[in-house]
Short mmCIF file of C-alpha atoms in Angstrom, two decimals:
data_model
loop_
_atom_site.label_atom_id
_atom_site.label_comp_id
_atom_site.label_asym_id
_atom_site.label_seq_id
_atom_site.Cartn_x
_atom_site.Cartn_y
_atom_site.Cartn_z
CA LYS E 1 22.31 9.54 -29.06
CA PHE E 2 20.09 7.55 -26.72
CA THR E 3 17.25 5.66 -28.38
CA LEU E 4 14.46 3.53 -26.99
CA GLU E 5 15.74 0.47 -28.83
CA LYS E 6 19.25 0.73 -27.41
CA GLY E 7 17.84 1.03 -23.90
CA ILE E 8 15.57 -1.97 -24.34
CA TYR E 9 18.38 -4.08 -25.79
CA LEU E 10 20.68 -3.15 -22.91
CA GLY E 11 17.97 -3.85 -20.34
CA VAL E 12 17.09 -7.22 -21.84
CA ALA E 13 20.78 -8.21 -22.00
CA ILE E 14 21.34 -7.34 -18.34
CA THR E 15 18.11 -9.08 -17.31
CA LEU E 16 19.13 -12.23 -19.16
CA ALA E 17 22.53 -12.03 -17.49
CA GLY E 18 20.63 -12.27 -14.22
CA PHE E 19 18.29 -15.06 -15.28
CA ILE E 20 21.08 -17.41 -16.32
CA PRO E 21 22.55 -17.75 -12.80
CA MET E 22 19.01 -17.93 -11.38
CA LEU E 23 18.25 -20.92 -13.60
CA TYR E 24 21.50 -22.53 -12.47
CA LEU E 25 20.52 -21.96 -8.84
CA LEU E 26 17.02 -23.34 -9.45
CA ILE E 27 18.39 -26.52 -11.01
CA LYS E 28 20.89 -26.92 -8.17
CA PHE E 29 18.14 -26.25 -5.61
CA ILE E 30 15.94 -28.98 -7.10
CA ALA E 31 18.87 -31.42 -7.32
CA LEU E 32 19.79 -30.89 -3.66
CA SER E 33 16.19 -31.41 -2.48
CA GLY E 34 15.69 -27.89 -1.22
CA HIS E 35 19.00 -27.16 0.49
CA LEU E 36 20.98 -24.38 -1.14
CA TYR E 37 23.57 -22.14 0.46
CA GLU E 38 24.63 -19.85 -2.39
CA LEU E 39 23.11 -16.61 -1.24
CA ARG E 40 25.77 -14.38 -2.83
CA LEU E 41 25.07 -15.67 -6.32
CA ALA E 42 21.32 -15.35 -5.78
CA ILE E 43 21.69 -11.73 -4.64
CA LEU E 44 23.93 -10.91 -7.60
CA ALA E 45 21.52 -12.51 -10.08
CA LEU E 46 18.51 -10.74 -8.59
CA THR E 47 20.38 -7.43 -8.69
CA PHE E 48 21.05 -7.91 -12.41
CA ILE E 49 17.39 -8.71 -13.04
CA VAL E 50 16.16 -5.65 -11.14
CA VAL E 51 18.69 -3.32 -12.81
CA GLY E 52 17.80 -4.67 -16.25
CA VAL E 53 14.07 -4.15 -15.73
CA GLN E 54 14.75 -0.67 -14.34
CA ILE E 55 16.74 0.21 -17.47
CA ILE E 56 13.87 -0.96 -19.67
CA PHE E 57 11.32 1.17 -17.80
CA SER E 58 13.68 4.15 -17.71
CA SER E 59 14.15 3.84 -21.47
CA PHE E 60 10.41 4.15 -21.97
CA LEU E 61 10.26 7.17 -19.66
CA LEU E 62 13.17 8.92 -21.39
CA SER E 63 11.63 8.15 -24.78
CA ILE E 64 8.31 9.68 -23.72
CA MET E 65 10.07 12.77 -22.37
CA ASP E 66 11.88 13.20 -25.70
CA ILE E 67 8.62 13.40 -27.73
CA LYS E 68 8.08 16.90 -29.07
CA SER E 69 4.72 18.43 -28.20
CA GLY E 70 2.51 19.86 -30.97
CA ASN E 71 1.56 22.84 -28.77
CA GLN E 72 4.54 25.14 -28.67
#
């Protein structure tokens, strides 16, 4: 069964999987004095970050929709 916690954990894990390459690219960007030509890795990392955040927000939405109303 889907739970809010599982969704948040999955979203945070995917977001962190995107931040790790972004940090690598930032360090490389600073070391090369502003010249960086690794667009594919940047797009992949940003995609992971966006998907992870989307999963977190979707988990909250699905959790709210699962709450039983007192007025039946």
